[in-house]
Amino acid sequence: MSLGEFELIKQYFQQQSGAPGVALGIGDDCALLTVPLGQQLAVSMDTSIADVHFPADGEPDLIAERALRVNISDLAAMGAEPLWFTLGLTLPDADPQWLQAFSQGLFRVAREYGIALVGGDTTRGKLSITIQVHGAVAEGKALLRSRASEGDQIFVTGPVGDGAAALAVMKQQLSAASMMTDYLMERYYRPQPQVVAGQLLTNFCAAAIDISDGLVADLGHICEQSGVGADLHLERIPLSEAVRQLVSFEQGIDWALSGGDDYQLCFTVPKAQVQQLETLVSTGKIVAHHIGEITAGNGVSCWHNSNPVVPSGKGFQHFGGQEALS
Ligand code: ADP
Ligand code: MG
């Protein structure tokens, strides 16, 4: 990039060293990182492009927060501890005010999750943000999509559907009181990657995934990779109070099933280990809502008060009595 590149990196992205495992951070050709003994490195990358994944004129600190949080969510879904990240930043211009706010948002999240920026690349072009996260998980303990088996119970860590509700508000398809708008914008821009839950689950959970594309699609990935099916009980799916107040149950469930951008974990636990999970729930260490069970079939089957219902692909517009299969 321009001559200003080094100044820009120094001013906005180079922070004091001293983060765990960082033998050498920003400034050389590579960072040098030490993976804790007996742990595996979990690596994942996500790109966010202006006007595709976020509005280009959004608040820069929130754009940064969302980009990093969404990446950390992938570490959470593997049960990994966040350690380091790199940042590929493409900017139309080097606007100091924008960069100041962006880096503030970025480091706010970095501090919250104890993840250190160790390098990156800076280029000129349409605004886009690529983040690669690195985490550590004890060897053989990572939560995989492929580990579900018949009889496992299915859980989610919190309300689903908020991401889609936020998008509907942003696209002005829905008007909401400011309190709910605030809640939904917060959920959209500042999703809470379930890092603590993910790490606790490595002790007994079978399979896990973070919900970025909606429950049906994401639980569907677990089914596909594990060679199993799933029964999902729609009346048990947790919806936030905002969603319940704003729209019908059918619309809320539609968003939960096919909306995405929720970043809760969906995970399965073998029957014999459910008691262990319940202990963690009752002592407040983890939040888990029981929403279904893994079957010998294939794909995700949906039930409402024990009646089978058919997803229309775009959720449950046809949801309700006469459309049920029974
Ligand atoms: P090189 O030309 O060797 O690839 P660069 O000039 O791209 O080096 O980067 C110099 C240093 O600054 C490297 O350590 C790189 O990782 C870091 N860096 C570049 N851009 C960013 C960024 N957006 N965020 C964090 N570190 C960055
Ligand atoms: Mg470079």
Coordinates of C-alpha atoms and ligand atoms in Angstrom, one line a residue:
M1 CA 0.0 0.0 0.0
S2 CA 1.0 3.6 0.3
L3 CA 4.0 4.9 2.3
G4 CA 1.6 5.6 5.1
E5 CA 0.9 1.9 5.6
F6 CA 3.6 1.4 8.3
E7 CA 2.5 4.5 10.1
L8 CA -1.1 3.3 9.9
I9 CA -0.3 -0.1 11.3
K10 CA 1.8 1.3 14.0
Q11 CA -0.8 3.9 15.1
Y12 CA -3.9 1.8 15.0
F13 CA -3.0 -1.9 15.2
Q14 CA 0.3 -2.3 16.9
Q15 CA -0.3 -2.8 20.6
Q16 CA 2.1 -3.7 23.4
S17 CA 3.4 -7.2 23.3
G18 CA 3.2 -9.7 26.1
A19 CA 0.2 -11.7 25.1
P20 CA 0.4 -15.4 25.9
G21 CA 2.3 -17.5 23.4
V22 CA 3.4 -14.5 21.3
A23 CA 7.2 -14.8 20.9
L24 CA 7.0 -12.1 18.1
G25 CA 4.0 -10.0 17.1
I26 CA 3.4 -7.4 14.5
G27 CA 6.4 -5.9 12.8
D28 CA 8.4 -8.6 11.2
D29 CA 7.6 -10.8 8.1
C30 CA 5.8 -13.3 10.3
A31 CA 4.6 -13.6 13.8
L32 CA 6.1 -16.3 16.0
L33 CA 3.6 -18.2 18.1
T34 CA 4.0 -21.0 20.6
V35 CA 1.1 -23.5 20.8
P36 CA 0.6 -24.7 24.4
L37 CA 2.0 -28.3 24.9
G38 CA -0.5 -31.1 24.3
Q39 CA -2.9 -28.7 22.5
Q40 CA -4.0 -28.5 18.9
L41 CA -4.2 -25.3 16.9
A42 CA -7.8 -24.5 15.8
V43 CA -7.8 -22.1 12.8
S44 CA -10.7 -20.4 11.1
M45 CA -11.2 -17.4 8.7
D46 CA -14.2 -15.2 7.8
T47 CA -14.5 -12.3 5.4
S48 CA -17.0 -9.5 5.8
I49 CA -17.6 -7.3 2.8
A50 CA -19.2 -3.8 2.9
D51 CA -22.8 -3.9 1.8
V52 CA -22.8 -7.7 1.7
H53 CA -22.2 -8.6 5.3
F54 CA -22.6 -5.2 6.9
P55 CA -23.8 -1.7 5.8
A56 CA -20.7 0.2 4.5
D57 CA -21.8 3.3 6.4
G58 CA -22.2 1.4 9.7
E59 CA -20.5 2.5 12.8
P60 CA -16.8 1.5 12.3
D61 CA -16.3 0.2 15.9
L62 CA -19.4 -2.0 15.5
I63 CA -18.2 -3.3 12.1
A64 CA -15.0 -4.3 13.8
E65 CA -16.7 -5.8 16.8
R66 CA -19.0 -7.9 14.6
A67 CA -16.2 -9.1 12.3
L68 CA -14.1 -10.3 15.3
R69 CA -17.0 -11.8 17.3
V70 CA -18.2 -13.8 14.4
N71 CA -14.8 -15.3 14.0
I72 CA -14.4 -16.1 17.7
S73 CA -17.7 -17.9 17.5
D74 CA -16.1 -20.5 15.3
L75 CA -13.5 -21.1 17.9
A76 CA -16.3 -21.5 20.5
A77 CA -18.0 -24.0 18.3
M78 CA -14.9 -26.2 18.4
G79 CA -14.4 -25.8 22.2
A80 CA -11.2 -23.9 21.6
E81 CA -9.7 -21.2 23.7
P82 CA -9.1 -17.9 21.7
L83 CA -5.4 -17.0 21.5
W84 CA -4.4 -15.0 18.4
F85 CA -5.8 -13.4 15.3
T86 CA -4.6 -11.7 12.1
L87 CA -6.4 -9.0 10.2
G88 CA -6.6 -8.5 6.4
L89 CA -8.0 -5.0 6.0
T90 CA -9.0 -3.5 2.6
L91 CA -9.8 0.2 2.8
P92 CA -11.0 2.7 0.1
D93 CA -9.0 5.4 1.9
A94 CA -7.1 5.8 5.2
D95 CA -9.6 7.9 7.1
P96 CA -8.1 8.5 10.6
Q97 CA -11.4 8.9 12.3
W98 CA -12.8 5.7 10.9
L99 CA -9.6 3.8 11.7
Q100 CA -9.5 5.1 15.2
A101 CA -13.0 4.0 15.9
F102 CA -12.5 0.7 14.1
S103 CA -9.4 -0.2 16.1
Q104 CA -11.1 0.8 19.3
G105 CA -14.0 -1.6 18.6
L106 CA -11.5 -4.3 17.5
F107 CA -9.4 -4.1 20.7
R108 CA -12.4 -3.9 22.9
V109 CA -13.5 -7.3 21.7
A110 CA -9.9 -8.6 21.7
R111 CA -9.5 -7.7 25.4
E112 CA -12.9 -9.2 26.3
Y113 CA -11.9 -12.6 24.8
G114 CA -8.2 -12.5 25.5
I115 CA -7.2 -12.8 21.9
A116 CA -4.2 -10.9 20.5
L117 CA -3.7 -9.3 17.1
V118 CA -0.4 -10.7 15.8
G119 CA -0.3 -9.6 12.2
G120 CA -2.2 -8.9 9.0
D121 CA -2.2 -7.1 5.7
T122 CA -3.5 -3.7 4.6
T123 CA -4.6 -2.9 1.1
R124 CA -6.6 -0.3 -0.8
G125 CA -10.0 -1.2 -2.4
K126 CA -13.6 -1.7 -1.5
L127 CA -14.0 -2.0 2.3
S128 CA -13.6 -5.5 3.4
I129 CA -12.4 -7.2 6.6
T130 CA -10.8 -10.7 6.7
I131 CA -10.0 -12.1 10.1
Q132 CA -8.2 -15.3 10.8
V133 CA -8.5 -16.6 14.4
H134 CA -6.3 -19.1 16.1
G135 CA -7.2 -21.0 19.2
A136 CA -6.1 -23.9 21.3
V137 CA -7.9 -27.1 22.3
A138 CA -6.6 -30.2 24.1
E139 CA -5.6 -32.9 21.7
G140 CA -8.6 -35.0 20.6
K141 CA -11.1 -32.9 22.6
A142 CA -12.4 -30.5 19.9
L143 CA -16.1 -30.4 19.3
L144 CA -16.8 -31.8 15.8
R145 CA -19.9 -31.8 13.6
S146 CA -19.3 -35.4 12.9
R147 CA -19.7 -36.8 16.4
A148 CA -23.5 -37.0 16.9
S149 CA -25.2 -40.4 17.3
E150 CA -28.7 -41.8 17.6
G151 CA -30.2 -41.0 21.0
D152 CA -28.1 -37.9 21.7
Q153 CA -30.1 -35.0 23.0
I154 CA -30.0 -31.6 21.2
F155 CA -29.6 -28.3 22.9
V156 CA -29.0 -24.6 22.1
T157 CA -27.2 -22.1 24.3
G158 CA -29.8 -19.3 24.0
P159 CA -32.4 -17.5 22.0
V160 CA -32.3 -17.9 18.2
G161 CA -34.0 -15.7 15.6
D162 CA -32.6 -12.4 16.9
G163 CA -30.2 -12.0 14.0
A164 CA -32.9 -12.2 11.4
A165 CA -35.2 -10.0 13.4
A166 CA -32.4 -7.4 13.5
L167 CA -32.0 -7.6 9.8
A168 CA -35.8 -7.1 9.3
V169 CA -35.6 -4.0 11.4
M170 CA -32.6 -2.7 9.5
K171 CA -34.3 -3.3 6.2
Q172 CA -37.3 -1.4 7.6
Q173 CA -39.6 -4.4 7.1
L174 CA -40.4 -4.1 10.7
S175 CA -40.8 -1.2 13.1
A176 CA -40.0 -1.7 16.7
A177 CA -40.0 0.4 19.9
S178 CA -36.5 1.8 20.4
M179 CA -35.8 -0.5 23.4
M180 CA -36.3 -3.5 21.2
T181 CA -34.4 -2.0 18.3
D182 CA -31.5 -1.3 20.7
Y183 CA -31.6 -4.9 21.9
L184 CA -31.7 -6.4 18.4
M185 CA -28.9 -4.1 17.0
E186 CA -26.8 -5.1 20.0
R187 CA -27.5 -8.8 19.2
Y188 CA -26.6 -8.2 15.5
Y189 CA -23.4 -6.2 15.9
R190 CA -22.2 -7.6 19.2
P191 CA -23.1 -11.3 19.1
Q192 CA -21.7 -13.1 22.2
P193 CA -19.6 -16.0 21.0
Q194 CA -20.2 -18.9 23.4
V195 CA -16.6 -19.5 24.3
V196 CA -17.0 -20.5 27.9
A197 CA -19.9 -22.9 27.0
G198 CA -17.8 -24.4 24.2
Q199 CA -14.8 -25.1 26.4
L200 CA -17.0 -26.7 29.1
L201 CA -18.7 -28.8 26.5
T202 CA -15.4 -30.5 25.5
N203 CA -15.8 -32.6 28.6
F204 CA -18.9 -34.5 27.5
C205 CA -20.6 -33.0 24.4
A206 CA -20.8 -35.1 21.3
A207 CA -21.2 -32.7 18.4
A208 CA -21.5 -28.9 18.1
I209 CA -21.9 -26.1 15.6
D210 CA -22.4 -22.3 15.9
I211 CA -25.6 -21.0 14.4
S212 CA -24.8 -18.7 11.5
D213 CA -27.2 -19.9 8.9
G214 CA -30.3 -20.9 10.9
L215 CA -31.1 -23.9 13.0
V216 CA -32.3 -26.2 10.2
A217 CA -29.2 -25.6 8.0
D218 CA -26.7 -25.7 10.9
L219 CA -28.2 -28.7 12.7
G220 CA -28.5 -30.2 9.2
H221 CA -24.7 -30.0 8.9
I222 CA -24.3 -32.0 12.1
C223 CA -26.8 -34.6 10.7
E224 CA -25.0 -34.8 7.4
Q225 CA -21.5 -35.1 8.8
S226 CA -22.6 -37.6 11.5
G227 CA -24.8 -39.7 9.2
V228 CA -27.9 -39.2 11.4
G229 CA -31.2 -37.4 11.6
A230 CA -32.7 -35.0 14.1
D231 CA -36.1 -34.4 15.6
L232 CA -36.6 -30.7 16.4
H233 CA -39.5 -29.6 18.7
L234 CA -40.4 -26.2 17.6
E235 CA -42.4 -25.2 20.8
R236 CA -39.2 -25.7 22.8
I237 CA -37.0 -23.4 20.7
P238 CA -36.1 -20.3 22.8
L239 CA -37.1 -17.0 21.3
S240 CA -36.1 -13.7 22.8
E241 CA -38.7 -11.5 24.5
A242 CA -38.1 -8.9 21.7
V243 CA -39.0 -11.4 19.0
R244 CA -42.0 -12.8 20.9
Q245 CA -43.4 -9.3 21.4
L246 CA -42.7 -8.1 17.9
V247 CA -44.0 -10.9 15.7
S248 CA -46.1 -14.1 15.7
F249 CA -44.8 -17.4 17.0
E250 CA -44.7 -18.6 13.4
Q251 CA -42.6 -15.7 12.2
G252 CA -40.3 -16.0 15.2
I253 CA -39.8 -19.7 14.6
D254 CA -39.3 -19.0 10.9
W255 CA -36.4 -16.7 11.8
A256 CA -35.0 -19.2 14.3
L257 CA -35.0 -22.0 11.7
S258 CA -33.8 -20.2 8.6
G259 CA -32.6 -16.7 9.6
G260 CA -29.1 -17.2 10.9
D261 CA -26.6 -14.6 12.4
D262 CA -27.4 -15.8 15.9
Y263 CA -24.1 -17.3 17.0
Q264 CA -25.5 -19.5 19.7
L265 CA -24.2 -23.0 19.9
C266 CA -26.3 -26.0 18.9
F267 CA -24.9 -29.2 20.4
T268 CA -25.7 -32.8 21.1
V269 CA -25.1 -34.7 24.3
P270 CA -25.2 -38.5 24.7
K271 CA -28.1 -39.5 27.0
A272 CA -25.7 -40.8 29.6
Q273 CA -24.0 -37.4 29.9
V274 CA -27.2 -35.2 30.1
Q275 CA -27.0 -35.3 33.9
Q276 CA -23.6 -33.7 33.7
L277 CA -25.0 -30.9 31.5
E278 CA -27.9 -30.4 33.9
T279 CA -25.6 -29.9 36.8
L280 CA -23.7 -27.2 34.9
V281 CA -27.1 -25.6 34.0
S282 CA -28.4 -25.7 37.6
T283 CA -25.2 -24.1 38.9
G284 CA -25.4 -21.3 36.4
K285 CA -22.2 -22.3 34.5
I286 CA -24.0 -22.8 31.2
V287 CA -27.3 -22.0 29.5
A288 CA -28.9 -24.9 27.6
H289 CA -32.4 -25.3 26.1
H290 CA -33.4 -28.9 25.2
I291 CA -34.9 -28.7 21.7
G292 CA -34.7 -32.2 20.3
E293 CA -33.0 -35.5 19.8
I294 CA -30.8 -37.2 17.2
T295 CA -32.4 -40.1 15.3
A296 CA -31.4 -42.9 13.0
G297 CA -32.9 -41.1 10.1
N298 CA -31.5 -38.4 8.0
G299 CA -32.0 -34.6 7.8
V300 CA -33.9 -32.4 10.3
S301 CA -37.6 -33.3 11.0
C302 CA -39.7 -30.6 12.7
W303 CA -42.5 -31.2 15.2
H304 CA -44.9 -28.8 16.8
N305 CA -46.7 -30.2 19.9
S306 CA -46.0 -33.7 18.6
N307 CA -47.4 -33.0 15.1
P308 CA -45.0 -33.2 12.2
V309 CA -44.6 -30.0 10.2
V310 CA -42.8 -29.4 7.0
P311 CA -40.3 -26.7 6.5
S312 CA -41.0 -24.8 3.3
G313 CA -37.3 -24.2 2.7
K314 CA -37.9 -20.6 3.6
G315 CA -39.0 -21.6 7.1
F316 CA -42.6 -22.1 8.3
Q317 CA -44.9 -19.9 6.4
H318 CA -47.1 -23.0 6.0
F319 CA -46.9 -23.6 9.6
G320 CA -50.1 -24.7 11.3
G321 CA -52.8 -27.4 11.6
Q322 CA -54.0 -28.0 8.1
E323 CA -50.4 -28.1 6.7
A324 CA -49.3 -30.8 9.2
L325 CA -48.6 -34.2 7.8
S326 CA -50.5 -36.1 10.4
Ligands
ADP1 P1 5.2 -7.7 4.3 O1 5.4 -6.8 3.2 O2 6.4 -8.4 4.8 O3 4.0 -8.7 4.1 P2 3.6 -5.8 5.6 O4 4.2 -4.5 5.2 O5 2.4 -6.2 4.9 O6 4.8 -6.8 5.5 O7 3.3 -5.7 7.1 C1 4.2 -5.4 8.1 C2 3.9 -5.9 9.4 O8 2.6 -5.3 9.8 C3 3.7 -7.4 9.4 O9 4.1 -7.9 10.7 C4 2.2 -7.6 9.3 O10 1.7 -8.8 9.8 C5 1.6 -6.4 10.0 N1 0.3 -5.9 9.5 C6 0.1 -5.4 8.2 N2 -1.2 -5.0 8.1 C7 -1.8 -5.3 9.3 C8 -3.1 -5.1 9.9 N3 -4.1 -4.6 9.2 N4 -3.3 -5.5 11.2 C9 -2.3 -6.0 11.9 N5 -1.0 -6.2 11.5 C10 -0.8 -5.8 10.2
MG2 MG 2.0 -8.0 3.6

